[in-house]
XYZ file of C-alpha atoms in Angstrom:
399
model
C 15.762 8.828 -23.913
C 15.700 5.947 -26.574
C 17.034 3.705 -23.862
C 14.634 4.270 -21.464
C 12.348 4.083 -24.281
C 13.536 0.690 -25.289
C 13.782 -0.358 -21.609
C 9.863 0.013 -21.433
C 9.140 -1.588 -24.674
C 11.139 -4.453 -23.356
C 9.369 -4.890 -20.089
C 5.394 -4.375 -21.652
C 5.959 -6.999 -23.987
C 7.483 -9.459 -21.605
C 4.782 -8.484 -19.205
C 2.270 -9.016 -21.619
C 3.768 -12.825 -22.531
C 3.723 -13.158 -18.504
C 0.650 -12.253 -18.163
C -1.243 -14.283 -20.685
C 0.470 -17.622 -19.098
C -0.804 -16.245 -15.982
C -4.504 -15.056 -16.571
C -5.165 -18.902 -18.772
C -4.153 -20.364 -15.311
C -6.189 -18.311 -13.281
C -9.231 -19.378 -15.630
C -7.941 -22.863 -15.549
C -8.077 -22.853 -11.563
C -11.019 -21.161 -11.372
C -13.033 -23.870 -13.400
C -11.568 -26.303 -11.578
C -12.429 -24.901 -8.294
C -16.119 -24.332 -9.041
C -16.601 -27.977 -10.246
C -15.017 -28.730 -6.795
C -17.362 -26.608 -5.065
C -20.425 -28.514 -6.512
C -17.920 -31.661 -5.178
C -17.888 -32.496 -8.993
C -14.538 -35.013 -8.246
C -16.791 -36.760 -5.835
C -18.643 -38.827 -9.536
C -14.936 -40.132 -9.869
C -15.129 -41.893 -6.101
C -18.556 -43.312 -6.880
C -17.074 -45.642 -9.578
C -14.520 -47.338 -7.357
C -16.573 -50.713 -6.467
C -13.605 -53.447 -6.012
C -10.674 -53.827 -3.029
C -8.187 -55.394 -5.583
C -4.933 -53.115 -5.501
C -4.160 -53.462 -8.921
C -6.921 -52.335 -10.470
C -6.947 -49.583 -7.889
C -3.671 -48.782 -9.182
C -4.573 -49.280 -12.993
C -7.690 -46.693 -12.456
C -5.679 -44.105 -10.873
C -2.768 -43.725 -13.419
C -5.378 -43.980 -15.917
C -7.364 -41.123 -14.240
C -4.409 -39.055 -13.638
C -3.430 -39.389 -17.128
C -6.315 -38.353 -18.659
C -7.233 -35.355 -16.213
C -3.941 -34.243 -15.925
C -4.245 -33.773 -19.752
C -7.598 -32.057 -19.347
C -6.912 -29.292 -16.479
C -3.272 -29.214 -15.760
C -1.122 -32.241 -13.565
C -0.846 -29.906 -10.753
C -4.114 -29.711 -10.000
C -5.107 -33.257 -11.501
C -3.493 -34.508 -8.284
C -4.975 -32.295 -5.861
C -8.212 -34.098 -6.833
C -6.432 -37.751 -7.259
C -4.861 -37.033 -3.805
C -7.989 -36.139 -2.331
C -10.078 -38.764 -3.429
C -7.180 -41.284 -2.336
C -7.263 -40.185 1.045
C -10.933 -41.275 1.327
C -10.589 -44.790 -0.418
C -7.207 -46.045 0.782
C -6.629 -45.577 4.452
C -3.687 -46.530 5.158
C -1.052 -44.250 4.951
C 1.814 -46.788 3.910
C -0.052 -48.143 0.748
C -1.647 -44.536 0.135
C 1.407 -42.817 -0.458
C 2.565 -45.771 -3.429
C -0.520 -44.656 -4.760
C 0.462 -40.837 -4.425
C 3.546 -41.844 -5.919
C 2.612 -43.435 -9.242
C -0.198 -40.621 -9.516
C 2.882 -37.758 -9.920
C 4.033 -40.453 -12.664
C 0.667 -40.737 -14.448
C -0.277 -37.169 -14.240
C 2.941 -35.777 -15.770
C 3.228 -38.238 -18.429
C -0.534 -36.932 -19.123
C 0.186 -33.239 -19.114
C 3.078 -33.497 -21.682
C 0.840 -34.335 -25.134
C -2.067 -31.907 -24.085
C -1.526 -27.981 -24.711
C -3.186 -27.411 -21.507
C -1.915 -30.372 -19.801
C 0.983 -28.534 -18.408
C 2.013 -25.478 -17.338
C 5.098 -26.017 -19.517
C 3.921 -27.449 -22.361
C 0.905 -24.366 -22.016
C 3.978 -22.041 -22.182
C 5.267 -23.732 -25.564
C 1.619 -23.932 -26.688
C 0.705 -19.944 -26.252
C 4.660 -18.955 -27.532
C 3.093 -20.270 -30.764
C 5.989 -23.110 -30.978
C 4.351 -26.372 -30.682
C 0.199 -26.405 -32.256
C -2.547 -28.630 -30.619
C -2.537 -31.274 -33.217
C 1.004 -31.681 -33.977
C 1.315 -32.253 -29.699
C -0.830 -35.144 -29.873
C 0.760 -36.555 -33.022
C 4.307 -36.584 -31.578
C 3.903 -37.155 -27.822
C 0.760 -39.371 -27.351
C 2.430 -42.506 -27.415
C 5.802 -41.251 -25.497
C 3.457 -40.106 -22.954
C 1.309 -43.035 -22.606
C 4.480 -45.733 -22.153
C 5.743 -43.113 -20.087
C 2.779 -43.936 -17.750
C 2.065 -47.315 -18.861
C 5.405 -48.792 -18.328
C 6.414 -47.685 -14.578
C 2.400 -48.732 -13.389
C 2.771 -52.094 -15.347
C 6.451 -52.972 -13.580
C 4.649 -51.455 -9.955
C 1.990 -53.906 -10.359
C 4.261 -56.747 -9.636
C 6.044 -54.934 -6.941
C 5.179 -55.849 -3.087
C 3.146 -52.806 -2.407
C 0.547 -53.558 -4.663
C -0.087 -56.858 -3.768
C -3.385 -57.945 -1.842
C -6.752 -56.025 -1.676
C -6.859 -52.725 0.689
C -9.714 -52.399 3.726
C -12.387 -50.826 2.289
C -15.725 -49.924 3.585
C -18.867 -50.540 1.148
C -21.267 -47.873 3.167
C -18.297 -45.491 3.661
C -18.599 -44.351 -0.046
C -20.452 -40.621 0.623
C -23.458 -39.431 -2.091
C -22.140 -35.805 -3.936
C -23.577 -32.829 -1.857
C -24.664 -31.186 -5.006
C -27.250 -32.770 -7.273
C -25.449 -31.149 -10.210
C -22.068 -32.484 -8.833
C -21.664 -34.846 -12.176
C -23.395 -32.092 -14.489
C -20.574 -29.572 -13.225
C -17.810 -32.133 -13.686
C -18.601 -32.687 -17.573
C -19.183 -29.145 -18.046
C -16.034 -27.787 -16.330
C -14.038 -30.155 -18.328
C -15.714 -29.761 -21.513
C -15.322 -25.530 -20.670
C -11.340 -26.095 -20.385
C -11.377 -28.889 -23.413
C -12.829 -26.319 -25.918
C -10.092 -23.771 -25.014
C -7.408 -25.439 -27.641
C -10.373 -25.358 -30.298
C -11.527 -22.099 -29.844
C -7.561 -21.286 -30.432
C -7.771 -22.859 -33.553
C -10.932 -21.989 -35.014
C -10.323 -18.113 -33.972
C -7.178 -17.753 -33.799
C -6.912 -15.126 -30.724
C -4.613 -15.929 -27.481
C -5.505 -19.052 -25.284
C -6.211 -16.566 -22.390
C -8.853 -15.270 -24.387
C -10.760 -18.758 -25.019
C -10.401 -19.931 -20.837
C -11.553 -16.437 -20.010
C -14.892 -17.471 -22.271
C -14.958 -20.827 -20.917
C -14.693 -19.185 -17.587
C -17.850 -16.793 -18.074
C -19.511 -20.011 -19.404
C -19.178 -22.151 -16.628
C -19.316 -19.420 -13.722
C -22.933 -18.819 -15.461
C -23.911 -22.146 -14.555
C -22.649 -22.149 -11.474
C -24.540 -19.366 -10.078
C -27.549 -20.634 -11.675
C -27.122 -24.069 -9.854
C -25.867 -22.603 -6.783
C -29.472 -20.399 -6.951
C -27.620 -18.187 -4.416
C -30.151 -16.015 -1.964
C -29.925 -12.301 -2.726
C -30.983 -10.864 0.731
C -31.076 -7.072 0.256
C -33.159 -7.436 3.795
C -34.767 -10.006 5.565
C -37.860 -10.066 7.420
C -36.528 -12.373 10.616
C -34.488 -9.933 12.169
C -30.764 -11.668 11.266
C -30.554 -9.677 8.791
C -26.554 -9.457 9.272
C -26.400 -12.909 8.730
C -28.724 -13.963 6.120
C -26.541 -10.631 4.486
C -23.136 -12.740 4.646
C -24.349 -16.029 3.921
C -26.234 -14.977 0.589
C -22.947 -12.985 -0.109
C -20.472 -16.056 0.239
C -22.786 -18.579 -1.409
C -21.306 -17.316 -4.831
C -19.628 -20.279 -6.135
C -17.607 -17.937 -8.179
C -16.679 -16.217 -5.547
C -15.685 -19.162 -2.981
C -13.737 -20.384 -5.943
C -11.651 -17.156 -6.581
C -10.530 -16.890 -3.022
C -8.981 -20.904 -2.988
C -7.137 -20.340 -5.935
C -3.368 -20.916 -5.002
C -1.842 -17.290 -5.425
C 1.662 -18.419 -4.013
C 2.277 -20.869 -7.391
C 1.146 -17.916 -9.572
C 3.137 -15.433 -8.372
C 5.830 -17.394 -8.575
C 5.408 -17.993 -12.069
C 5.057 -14.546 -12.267
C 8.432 -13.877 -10.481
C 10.063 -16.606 -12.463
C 9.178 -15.944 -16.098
C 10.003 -12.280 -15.267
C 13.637 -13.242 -14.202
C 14.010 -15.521 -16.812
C 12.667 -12.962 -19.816
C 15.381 -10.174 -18.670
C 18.575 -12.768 -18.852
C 16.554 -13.156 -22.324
C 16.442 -9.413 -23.122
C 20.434 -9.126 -22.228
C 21.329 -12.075 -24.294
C 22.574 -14.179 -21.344
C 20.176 -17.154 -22.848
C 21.284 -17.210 -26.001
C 25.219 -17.218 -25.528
C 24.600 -20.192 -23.135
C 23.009 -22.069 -25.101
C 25.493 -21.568 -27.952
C 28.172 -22.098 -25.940
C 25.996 -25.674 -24.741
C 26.021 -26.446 -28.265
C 29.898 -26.265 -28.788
C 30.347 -27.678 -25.455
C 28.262 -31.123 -26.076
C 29.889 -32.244 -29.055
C 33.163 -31.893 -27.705
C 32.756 -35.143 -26.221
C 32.032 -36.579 -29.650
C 33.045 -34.425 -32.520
C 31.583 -36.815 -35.188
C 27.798 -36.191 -33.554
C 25.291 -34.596 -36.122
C 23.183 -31.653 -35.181
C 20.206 -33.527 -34.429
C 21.981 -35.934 -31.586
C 23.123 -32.741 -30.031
C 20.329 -31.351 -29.604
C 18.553 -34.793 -28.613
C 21.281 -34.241 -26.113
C 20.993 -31.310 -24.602
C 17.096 -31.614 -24.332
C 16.972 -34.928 -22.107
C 20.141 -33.205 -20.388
C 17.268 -30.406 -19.875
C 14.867 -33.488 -18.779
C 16.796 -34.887 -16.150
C 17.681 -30.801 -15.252
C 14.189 -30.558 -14.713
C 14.013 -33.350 -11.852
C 16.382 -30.668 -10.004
C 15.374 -27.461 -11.002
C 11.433 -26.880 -11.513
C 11.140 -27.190 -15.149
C 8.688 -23.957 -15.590
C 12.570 -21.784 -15.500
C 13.939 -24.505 -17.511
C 11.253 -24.350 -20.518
C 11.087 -20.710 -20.039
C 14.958 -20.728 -20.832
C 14.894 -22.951 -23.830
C 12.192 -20.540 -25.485
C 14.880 -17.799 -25.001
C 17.779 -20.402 -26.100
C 16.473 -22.017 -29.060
C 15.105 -20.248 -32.434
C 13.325 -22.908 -34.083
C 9.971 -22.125 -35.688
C 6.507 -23.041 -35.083
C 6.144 -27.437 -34.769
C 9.750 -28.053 -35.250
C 10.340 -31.615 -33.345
C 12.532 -30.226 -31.295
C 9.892 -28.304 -29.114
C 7.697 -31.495 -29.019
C 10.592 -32.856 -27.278
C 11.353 -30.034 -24.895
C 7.562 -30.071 -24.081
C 8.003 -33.800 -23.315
C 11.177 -33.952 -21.639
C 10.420 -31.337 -19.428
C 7.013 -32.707 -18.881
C 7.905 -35.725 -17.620
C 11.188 -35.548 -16.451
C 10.052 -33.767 -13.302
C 9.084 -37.108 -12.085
C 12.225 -38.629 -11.222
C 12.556 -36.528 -8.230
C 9.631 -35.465 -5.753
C 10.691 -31.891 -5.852
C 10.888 -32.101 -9.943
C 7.372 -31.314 -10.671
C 4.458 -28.959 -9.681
C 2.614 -32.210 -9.090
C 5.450 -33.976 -6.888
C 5.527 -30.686 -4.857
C 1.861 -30.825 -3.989
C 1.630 -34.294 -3.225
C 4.579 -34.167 -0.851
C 2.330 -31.390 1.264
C -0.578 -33.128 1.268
C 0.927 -36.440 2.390
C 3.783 -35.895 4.040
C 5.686 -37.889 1.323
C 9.831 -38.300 2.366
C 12.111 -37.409 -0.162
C 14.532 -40.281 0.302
C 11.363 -42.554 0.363
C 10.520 -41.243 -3.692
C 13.938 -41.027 -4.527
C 14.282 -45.152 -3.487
C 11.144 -46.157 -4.591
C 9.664 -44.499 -7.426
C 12.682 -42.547 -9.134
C 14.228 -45.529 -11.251
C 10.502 -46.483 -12.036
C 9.982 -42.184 -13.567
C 12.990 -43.005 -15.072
C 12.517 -45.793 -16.564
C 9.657 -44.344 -18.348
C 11.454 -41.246 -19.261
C 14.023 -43.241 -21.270
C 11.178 -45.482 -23.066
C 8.949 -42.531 -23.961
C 12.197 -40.794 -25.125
C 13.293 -43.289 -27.077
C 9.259 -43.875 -28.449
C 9.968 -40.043 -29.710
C 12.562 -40.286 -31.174
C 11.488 -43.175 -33.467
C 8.465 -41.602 -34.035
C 10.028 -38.368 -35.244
C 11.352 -40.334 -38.175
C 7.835 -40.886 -39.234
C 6.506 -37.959 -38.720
């Protein structure tokens, strides 16, 4: 009886945990789907005006970083991606592009608590807060991008200017396409405030955000409400007022595969919590690490085993791994050591296409090889990796 009991306790609360995650991406998706609908990401296109490579390159990473910190890297290169298949047309010098994006957009997601689904899942587990995020991994996170985009701008690929067609730039469909964009943003933006003035969950604030901004939306989108028409389609006229709901358009792209596998994913991970599995491994990592130097402090151990989890992530996708540490590691709210998980994690991904939510999507979208990104951008992820690790841990001693 108590065991079953127990049993059910067990599974609500994880569920519960799960379930937040789940429902502030959901809202997350959703807002970013509606300012696609109004072709919001079509402002970004309009302020590409030059052929030079470089600077092509230069504005992307920057873009990627900064949206990628705003809604989440994943979906920060959707829209990159997109836009890059309507500027760059050829496929060889578009997928460099593609490349450095996954870079940029991971190194983004790591200092923002909504930057990343991991760093989202540290963020709502109450270990790392908003403020101390940005303290510890801004500047990691911005050589981490800076670094492998400065050494690609001397590289071969982005040499030269790239065809492009003055009159082939298209206007926004939507008049409010821009007025969407800065709203949707600002919507996801005031999620990490509303946490702090208020207190409640995350989930709570995006689900606000989410009313906000769908509000809007079907204001702008001034969809027809045909009870019955006069001309006779009446069918028709029916479905097309129906479907012009920008809310509801939005709801049915959202990517349900990636969710439920979160879903499927934290679950597994919570019950080898629950049984203790977690913790004994990561005890038994802790004894196991310093056996190869027995004079190592606790700190370098740990320094250790989280850019051992880093580079684990380029292999593994690092939601399980982050998921695993929370269950592994018992260290309270803003201790450095989730700062670096968050970061390590975050931008580890990128040394390997199949490392990161971002890499993942990219690789479907343009048919990216995964010998080609292990040859030509790995060592330059890497590189950054080491350089933003190494920018932490200085940076912890001032903290």
């Amino acid at each position: 009886e108590d065991k079953l009991h127990l049993v059910e306790e067990t599974l609500l609360h994880h569920l519960g945990k799960t379930a937040e995650i789940l429902v502030f991406l959901l809202g997350a998706m959703t807002i970013v789907e509606i300012i696609d609908y109004f072709d919001g990401f079509s402002t970004i296109k309009g302020y590409v005006n030059f052929k030079s490579k470089k600077k092509l390159l230069w504005m992307f990473s920057i873009l990627a970083f900064i949206l990628s910190a705003i809604i989440d890297n994943l979906t920060a290169t959707i829209v990159l991606i997109s836009i890059l298949q309507k500027i760059v047309k050829k496929r060889e010098d578009r997928i460099w592009f593609a490349g450095l994006t996954i870079v940029a957009a991971n190194a983004g997601g790591a200092f923002s608590p909504i930057g990343d689904v991991t760093t989202t899942m540290l963020w709502i587990g109450d270990k790392v807060s908003t403020a101390m995020l940005f303290t510890y991994l801004f500047i990691p996170s911005l050589l981490c991008m800076v670094v492998p985009t400065f050494i690609a701008t001397y590289l071969p690929a982005f040499k030269g200017e790239i065809d492009f067609d003055e009159n082939d730039v298209e206007k926004p469909k939507s008049v409010h396409s821009a007025r969407m964009l800065y709203l949707g943003l600002g919507a996801i933006l005031f999620v990490p405030f509303f946490k702090t003035i208020t207190h409640l969950p995350p989930y709570v604030g995006m689900m606000l955000s989410l009313a906000v901004v769908a509000t809007f939306a079907e204001i702008y989108s001034n969809s027809k409400f045909s009870i019955s028409s006069i001309e006779g389609d009446q069918a028709d006229e029916h479905v097309s007022g129906a479907y012009h709901s920008p809310v509801h358009s939005s709801l049915s792209k959202i990517e349900m595969p990636s969710i439920l596998f979160f879903l499927g994913i934290l679950m597994a991970v919570a019950a080898l919590e629950s049984l203790g599995i977690l913790f004994n491994f990561a005890d038994s990592l802790k004894q196991g690490v310093p056996l190869i130097g027995s004079e190592l402090d606790g700190t370098v151990v740990s320094d250790l085993v989280v850019i051992l989890l880093g580079i684990g992530s380029a292999i593994i996708d690092n939601v399980p791994l982050v998921a695993a540490s929370l269950g592994m590691f018992s260290e309270p709210l803003d201790n450095p050591l989730w700062h670096f998980i968050a970061f390590s994690a975050g931008t580890g991904g990128s040394m390997l296409i199949i490392g990161s939510a971002a890499g993942v999507v990219a690789m479907g979208m343009e048919k990216i090889d995964f010998f080609w990104y292990l040859k030509k951008i790995s060592w330059l992820a890497f590189v950054g990796f080491i350089i933003g690790s190494a920018a932490f841990i200085v940076i912890r001693e001032f903290v």
